[in-house]
Amino acid sequence: MVNDPVAEKDRDVDVTVTIGESGSPTHAFMAYEVKHEKAPLDLVKIEQLCLKLNDMPSLTHRAIVSTSGFSAPAKKKAAHHGIELYEFRAWTRPLEEQFPALAMKGTIEQCFPTRNALLCWKWFQFQLELEDPGVGFSINPSDQLFDAEGRQHGKYSDFSAYASALLLRSTDILYRSEAAQSVLLRFPIPFSMPDGAIPSGPEWPHTHTLEVAKDDVFAMIGQRRLQIVRFTIGGFLYWERDMRRPQHHVIQHVDTGEVFAGALVCQGGIEGQMTALVFSPDSREIGIQLVRLAEKHLNSIRRLQMQLQSSSERFPPAAAHSFTASSS
């Protein structure tokens, strides 16, 4: 948020960078409006963004980043207002042309090959413990879940959604364990399998108990609403190769072609989690960023996605990732 004295309020800017002393920000240094549109940003859109940025005098650097480019009139308008324009492009040019400080030759994919392994559950069963341990019960995947006030749970609408989330939570914890890492080192995942099957390693039995009282999840057992306090998963774990390719992007100045930054992004095994390597054109330093989207952002994405299949009677494979990037 950056203060707009004309509007007399703080206004949202997509990306801001602040400089501070002793942990306290002193001033906003840069502001970027990042736009993802199908068509190049036109004159009207750019003029609106320029006026917004120029109404914030605390900013010392103003720029707009687009994934779809800019129209010719839009470029002229931005130049008139002193706003820099950048494009978000696929990173295809050799490193020596845009990132000479790295002293490497070849594309980002050639110089930084990545391996992403997923720890997965299979043939699993669940054992639940309620706040009243003496109650016998059974829960179906489609059974609705509630919060403490009896409302439908805001995060887990039914048991299927909750179980899937806990499978992922489990592997997110277990993939760091000595046992899981030992299997990954002793039995490397093959790069290919017969008949196009996803490459995977050997399975081993495991049981994992999660304390889940903080989730505030309740189930209707007969006429009573009881809290789920403990969730045990029993089954087999195995490592699987993630066949998704990482994304390589670069932010490039529209007029000069100068590179602002490059990024290698790998999706995690858990929804909304990514690992990014961030490259500067002026340094050999590489930043490693772990990205985790907030729940409100995930909900916005989910609302835009089509429901491809019902999850009422099946649980998808659950996986957390182990990410490795190596430079050649």
Short mmCIF file of C-alpha atoms in Angstrom, two decimals:
data_model
loop_
_atom_site.label_atom_id
_atom_site.label_comp_id
_atom_site.label_asym_id
_atom_site.label_seq_id
_atom_site.Cartn_x
_atom_site.Cartn_y
_atom_site.Cartn_z
CA MET A 1 0.00 0.00 0.00
CA VAL A 2 1.27 3.48 -0.94
CA ASN A 3 -0.19 6.75 0.31
CA ASP A 4 -2.13 8.88 -2.18
CA PRO A 5 -2.42 12.38 -0.64
CA VAL A 6 -4.94 13.49 -3.26
CA ALA A 7 -7.34 10.67 -2.37
CA GLU A 8 -6.28 10.96 1.30
CA LYS A 9 -5.86 7.21 1.67
CA ASP A 10 -3.44 4.35 1.08
CA ARG A 11 -3.88 2.72 -2.32
CA ASP A 12 -2.87 -0.69 -3.55
CA VAL A 13 0.06 -1.08 -5.95
CA ASP A 14 0.81 -4.55 -7.29
CA VAL A 15 4.49 -4.56 -6.31
CA THR A 16 6.29 -2.09 -4.05
CA VAL A 17 9.86 -2.08 -2.80
CA THR A 18 10.71 -0.16 0.36
CA ILE A 19 13.99 0.95 1.87
CA GLY A 20 14.17 0.94 5.66
CA GLU A 21 16.41 1.31 8.67
CA SER A 22 16.33 -0.89 11.77
CA GLY A 23 13.47 -2.92 10.35
CA SER A 24 11.20 0.11 9.78
CA PRO A 25 10.39 1.27 6.22
CA THR A 26 11.38 4.88 5.53
CA HIS A 27 10.12 5.38 1.98
CA ALA A 28 8.71 3.57 -1.03
CA PHE A 29 11.43 3.19 -3.62
CA MET A 30 9.75 1.46 -6.55
CA ALA A 31 6.21 0.67 -7.61
CA TYR A 32 5.12 -1.67 -10.38
CA GLU A 33 1.67 -2.26 -11.75
CA VAL A 34 1.66 -5.80 -13.18
CA LYS A 35 -1.03 -6.52 -15.76
CA HIS A 36 -1.97 -9.81 -17.41
CA GLU A 37 -4.25 -9.15 -20.38
CA LYS A 38 -4.99 -10.99 -23.62
CA ALA A 39 -4.43 -7.90 -25.80
CA PRO A 40 -1.69 -5.26 -25.54
CA LEU A 41 -2.47 -2.59 -22.96
CA ASP A 42 -4.12 0.33 -24.73
CA LEU A 43 -3.98 4.09 -24.32
CA VAL A 44 -6.93 4.33 -21.92
CA LYS A 45 -5.59 1.67 -19.55
CA ILE A 46 -2.08 3.11 -19.51
CA GLU A 47 -3.33 6.64 -18.88
CA GLN A 48 -5.32 5.42 -15.87
CA LEU A 49 -2.29 3.63 -14.44
CA CYS A 50 0.02 6.59 -15.09
CA LEU A 51 -2.30 8.98 -13.27
CA LYS A 52 -2.57 6.57 -10.35
CA LEU A 53 1.20 6.21 -9.98
CA ASN A 54 1.87 9.94 -10.39
CA ASP A 55 -0.59 10.74 -7.59
CA MET A 56 1.81 9.02 -5.17
CA PRO A 57 4.70 11.46 -4.57
CA SER A 58 6.51 9.09 -2.20
CA LEU A 59 7.43 6.90 -5.15
CA THR A 60 10.84 7.49 -6.69
CA HIS A 61 10.52 4.96 -9.50
CA ARG A 62 7.33 4.13 -11.39
CA ALA A 63 6.84 1.33 -13.90
CA ILE A 64 4.20 -0.86 -15.52
CA VAL A 65 4.82 -4.51 -16.38
CA SER A 66 2.68 -6.27 -18.99
CA THR A 67 2.53 -9.88 -20.16
CA SER A 68 0.85 -8.87 -23.43
CA GLY A 69 2.79 -5.78 -24.53
CA PHE A 70 1.66 -2.22 -25.14
CA SER A 71 0.02 -0.41 -28.04
CA ALA A 72 2.03 2.33 -29.78
CA PRO A 73 -0.14 5.17 -28.38
CA ALA A 74 0.15 3.62 -24.91
CA LYS A 75 3.94 3.71 -25.14
CA LYS A 76 3.88 7.40 -26.05
CA LYS A 77 1.51 8.18 -23.19
CA ALA A 78 3.72 6.38 -20.66
CA ALA A 79 6.81 8.24 -21.91
CA HIS A 80 4.94 11.55 -21.55
CA HIS A 81 4.18 10.76 -17.90
CA GLY A 82 7.69 9.46 -17.16
CA ILE A 83 6.51 5.91 -16.53
CA GLU A 84 8.81 3.07 -17.57
CA LEU A 85 7.36 0.08 -19.40
CA TYR A 86 8.50 -3.53 -19.06
CA GLU A 87 7.35 -6.76 -20.69
CA PHE A 88 7.13 -10.14 -18.99
CA ARG A 89 8.47 -12.62 -21.57
CA ALA A 90 9.51 -16.21 -21.94
CA TRP A 91 13.24 -16.50 -21.16
CA THR A 92 14.73 -18.04 -24.28
CA ARG A 93 17.89 -16.08 -25.07
CA PRO A 94 21.28 -17.46 -23.95
CA LEU A 95 22.50 -16.30 -20.55
CA GLU A 96 25.68 -14.77 -21.96
CA GLU A 97 23.59 -12.24 -23.92
CA GLN A 98 21.47 -10.89 -21.06
CA PHE A 99 23.20 -12.06 -17.85
CA PRO A 100 26.94 -11.81 -18.59
CA ALA A 101 27.83 -11.56 -14.89
CA LEU A 102 26.94 -15.24 -14.48
CA ALA A 103 29.76 -16.19 -16.88
CA MET A 104 27.70 -19.09 -18.25
CA LYS A 105 26.81 -20.11 -21.80
CA GLY A 106 23.53 -21.59 -22.94
CA THR A 107 19.87 -21.12 -22.09
CA ILE A 108 18.54 -21.01 -18.55
CA GLU A 109 17.12 -24.50 -19.04
CA GLN A 110 20.50 -25.84 -20.14
CA CYS A 111 22.51 -24.13 -17.41
CA PHE A 112 20.08 -24.75 -14.55
CA PRO A 113 18.41 -28.15 -15.07
CA THR A 114 15.88 -28.91 -12.37
CA ARG A 115 14.63 -32.04 -10.69
CA ASN A 116 11.41 -32.06 -8.75
CA ALA A 117 10.37 -35.13 -6.76
CA LEU A 118 6.99 -35.60 -5.11
CA LEU A 119 6.44 -37.63 -1.96
CA CYS A 120 3.07 -39.38 -2.31
CA TRP A 121 0.68 -41.53 -0.31
CA LYS A 122 -1.03 -44.56 -1.83
CA TRP A 123 -3.28 -47.35 -0.54
CA PHE A 124 -3.97 -45.24 2.50
CA GLN A 125 -6.61 -45.43 5.21
CA PHE A 126 -7.71 -42.89 7.81
CA GLN A 127 -8.33 -43.18 11.51
CA LEU A 128 -10.03 -40.23 13.20
CA GLU A 129 -10.27 -39.36 16.88
CA LEU A 130 -13.06 -37.09 18.12
CA GLU A 131 -13.26 -34.94 21.24
CA ASP A 132 -15.49 -37.67 22.72
CA PRO A 133 -13.39 -40.85 22.28
CA GLY A 134 -16.22 -43.17 23.32
CA VAL A 135 -18.43 -42.45 20.30
CA GLY A 136 -18.55 -44.92 17.41
CA PHE A 137 -18.93 -43.34 13.97
CA SER A 138 -18.19 -43.49 10.26
CA ILE A 139 -17.65 -40.61 7.81
CA ASN A 140 -18.17 -40.63 4.05
CA PRO A 141 -16.15 -38.49 1.62
CA SER A 142 -19.17 -36.33 0.78
CA ASP A 143 -20.18 -35.67 4.41
CA GLN A 144 -20.33 -31.97 5.23
CA LEU A 145 -18.01 -30.47 7.86
CA PHE A 146 -18.71 -27.56 10.20
CA ASP A 147 -17.02 -24.98 12.40
CA ALA A 148 -17.58 -24.58 16.14
CA GLU A 149 -20.69 -22.42 15.57
CA GLY A 150 -22.33 -25.03 13.36
CA ARG A 151 -21.78 -23.21 10.08
CA GLN A 152 -20.40 -24.99 7.03
CA HIS A 153 -16.63 -24.98 7.40
CA GLY A 154 -15.15 -22.09 5.46
CA LYS A 155 -12.07 -23.97 4.26
CA TYR A 156 -13.10 -27.63 4.13
CA SER A 157 -16.61 -28.04 2.75
CA ASP A 158 -16.69 -31.82 3.10
CA PHE A 159 -14.58 -34.69 4.37
CA SER A 160 -13.07 -35.31 0.93
CA ALA A 161 -11.62 -31.79 0.84
CA TYR A 162 -10.34 -32.09 4.41
CA ALA A 163 -8.74 -35.49 3.89
CA SER A 164 -7.00 -34.29 0.72
CA ALA A 165 -5.64 -31.26 2.56
CA LEU A 166 -4.34 -33.43 5.40
CA LEU A 167 -2.67 -35.85 3.01
CA LEU A 168 -0.80 -32.89 1.56
CA ARG A 169 -0.02 -31.53 5.01
CA SER A 170 1.39 -34.92 5.95
CA THR A 171 3.71 -35.20 2.96
CA ASP A 172 4.77 -31.57 3.44
CA ILE A 173 6.06 -32.64 6.86
CA LEU A 174 7.37 -36.09 5.96
CA TYR A 175 9.36 -35.23 2.84
CA ARG A 176 11.98 -33.59 5.06
CA SER A 177 12.28 -36.68 7.27
CA GLU A 178 15.44 -38.76 7.36
CA ALA A 179 13.55 -41.88 6.25
CA ALA A 180 12.06 -40.24 3.15
CA GLN A 181 15.31 -38.54 2.15
CA SER A 182 17.23 -41.78 2.67
CA VAL A 183 14.94 -43.64 0.25
CA LEU A 184 15.29 -40.85 -2.31
CA LEU A 185 19.09 -41.03 -2.12
CA ARG A 186 19.34 -44.83 -2.12
CA PHE A 187 16.78 -45.40 -4.87
CA PRO A 188 16.97 -42.55 -7.41
CA ILE A 189 13.79 -42.05 -9.40
CA PRO A 190 14.19 -43.22 -13.02
CA PHE A 191 13.71 -40.67 -15.77
CA SER A 192 11.24 -42.83 -17.68
CA MET A 193 9.00 -45.87 -17.20
CA PRO A 194 7.49 -48.42 -19.61
CA ASP A 195 4.16 -47.60 -21.27
CA GLY A 196 4.44 -43.92 -20.41
CA ALA A 197 3.88 -44.43 -16.68
CA ILE A 198 5.00 -41.65 -14.34
CA PRO A 199 8.50 -42.53 -13.04
CA SER A 200 8.45 -43.49 -9.37
CA GLY A 201 10.53 -45.22 -6.72
CA PRO A 202 9.84 -48.09 -4.31
CA GLU A 203 7.05 -47.96 -1.73
CA TRP A 204 7.42 -48.35 2.02
CA PRO A 205 4.80 -48.65 4.78
CA HIS A 206 4.26 -45.71 7.09
CA THR A 207 1.83 -44.28 9.64
CA HIS A 208 1.54 -40.58 10.42
CA THR A 209 -0.64 -38.95 13.10
CA LEU A 210 -1.58 -35.27 12.84
CA GLU A 211 -2.91 -33.16 15.71
CA VAL A 212 -5.73 -31.21 14.04
CA ALA A 213 -7.70 -29.54 16.84
CA LYS A 214 -6.50 -26.11 15.64
CA ASP A 215 -8.31 -26.68 12.32
CA ASP A 216 -11.63 -26.15 14.13
CA VAL A 217 -13.30 -28.94 12.12
CA PHE A 218 -16.50 -30.59 13.37
CA ALA A 219 -18.53 -33.52 12.02
CA MET A 220 -22.15 -34.43 12.68
CA ILE A 221 -22.20 -37.78 14.47
CA GLY A 222 -25.83 -38.71 14.91
CA GLN A 223 -27.40 -35.63 16.49
CA ARG A 224 -24.13 -34.33 17.92
CA ARG A 225 -21.55 -31.99 16.42
CA LEU A 226 -18.13 -33.27 17.51
CA GLN A 227 -14.67 -31.89 16.84
CA ILE A 228 -12.01 -33.91 15.00
CA VAL A 229 -8.89 -33.65 17.17
CA ARG A 230 -6.53 -36.26 15.72
CA PHE A 231 -6.10 -37.67 12.21
CA THR A 232 -3.97 -40.76 11.48
CA ILE A 233 -2.95 -41.82 7.98
CA GLY A 234 -1.75 -45.37 7.39
CA GLY A 235 -0.55 -46.64 4.05
CA PHE A 236 2.46 -46.59 1.74
CA LEU A 237 4.75 -43.72 0.79
CA TYR A 238 6.73 -43.44 -2.43
CA TRP A 239 8.65 -40.86 -4.43
CA GLU A 240 7.38 -39.81 -7.85
CA ARG A 241 9.04 -37.65 -10.49
CA ASP A 242 7.20 -34.40 -11.14
CA MET A 243 6.80 -34.22 -14.92
CA ARG A 244 5.78 -30.56 -14.94
CA ARG A 245 8.41 -28.39 -16.56
CA PRO A 246 9.60 -25.27 -14.74
CA GLN A 247 8.76 -21.88 -16.18
CA HIS A 248 11.47 -19.43 -17.25
CA HIS A 249 10.62 -15.73 -17.48
CA VAL A 250 12.43 -12.46 -17.92
CA ILE A 251 11.30 -8.86 -17.35
CA GLN A 252 12.65 -6.68 -20.14
CA HIS A 253 12.50 -2.92 -20.75
CA VAL A 254 10.28 -2.16 -23.74
CA ASP A 255 12.41 0.62 -25.25
CA THR A 256 15.99 -0.39 -24.45
CA GLY A 257 15.64 -4.16 -24.25
CA GLU A 258 17.55 -4.01 -20.95
CA VAL A 259 16.77 -6.88 -18.60
CA PHE A 260 15.42 -6.02 -15.16
CA ALA A 261 15.39 -9.58 -13.75
CA GLY A 262 14.96 -13.23 -14.67
CA ALA A 263 13.18 -16.01 -12.82
CA LEU A 264 13.03 -19.79 -12.87
CA VAL A 265 9.77 -20.94 -11.26
CA CYS A 266 8.88 -24.48 -10.19
CA GLN A 267 5.44 -25.40 -8.94
CA GLY A 268 5.31 -27.22 -5.64
CA GLY A 269 3.34 -30.34 -4.91
CA ILE A 270 0.95 -28.31 -2.76
CA GLU A 271 -1.53 -25.92 -4.30
CA GLY A 272 -0.33 -22.33 -4.19
CA GLN A 273 3.30 -23.13 -3.40
CA MET A 274 6.21 -22.40 -5.73
CA THR A 275 9.98 -22.18 -5.61
CA ALA A 276 11.65 -19.42 -7.62
CA LEU A 277 15.26 -18.67 -8.49
CA VAL A 278 15.63 -14.94 -9.15
CA PHE A 279 18.52 -13.66 -11.28
CA SER A 280 19.97 -10.17 -11.54
CA PRO A 281 21.67 -9.08 -14.79
CA ASP A 282 24.35 -7.22 -12.79
CA SER A 283 25.40 -9.85 -10.27
CA ARG A 284 26.29 -13.50 -9.81
CA GLU A 285 24.01 -13.67 -6.79
CA ILE A 286 20.87 -15.81 -7.18
CA GLY A 287 17.93 -15.33 -4.86
CA ILE A 288 15.89 -18.36 -3.77
CA GLN A 289 12.29 -17.47 -2.98
CA LEU A 290 9.68 -19.80 -1.52
CA VAL A 291 6.26 -18.54 -2.58
CA ARG A 292 3.05 -19.49 -0.79
CA LEU A 293 -0.21 -17.88 -1.89
CA ALA A 294 -2.60 -16.73 0.80
CA GLU A 295 -5.92 -18.54 1.11
CA LYS A 296 -7.84 -15.54 -0.27
CA HIS A 297 -5.72 -15.64 -3.43
CA LEU A 298 -6.23 -19.38 -3.79
CA ASN A 299 -9.97 -18.90 -3.45
CA SER A 300 -9.91 -16.30 -6.22
CA ILE A 301 -8.06 -18.74 -8.48
CA ARG A 302 -10.44 -21.57 -7.64
CA ARG A 303 -13.44 -19.44 -8.56
CA LEU A 304 -11.94 -18.95 -12.02
CA GLN A 305 -11.32 -22.64 -12.63
CA MET A 306 -13.84 -25.02 -14.10
CA GLN A 307 -14.86 -28.00 -12.04
CA LEU A 308 -13.50 -30.85 -14.17
CA GLN A 309 -14.54 -33.75 -12.00
CA SER A 310 -16.34 -34.48 -8.78
CA SER A 311 -14.18 -35.18 -5.76
CA SER A 312 -17.01 -36.71 -3.78
CA GLU A 313 -15.86 -40.33 -3.95
CA ARG A 314 -12.12 -40.30 -4.49
CA PHE A 315 -9.02 -38.75 -3.01
CA PRO A 316 -6.30 -37.48 -5.36
CA PRO A 317 -2.65 -38.48 -4.84
CA ALA A 318 -1.11 -36.32 -2.14
CA ALA A 319 2.36 -34.97 -2.59
CA ALA A 320 4.83 -32.45 -1.29
CA HIS A 321 7.93 -31.57 -3.20
CA SER A 322 11.65 -31.84 -2.87
CA PHE A 323 13.23 -29.33 -5.26
CA THR A 324 16.75 -29.40 -6.64
CA ALA A 325 18.32 -27.06 -9.18
CA SER A 326 21.87 -27.64 -10.35
CA SER A 327 24.06 -25.42 -12.48
CA SER A 328 26.24 -26.94 -15.12
#
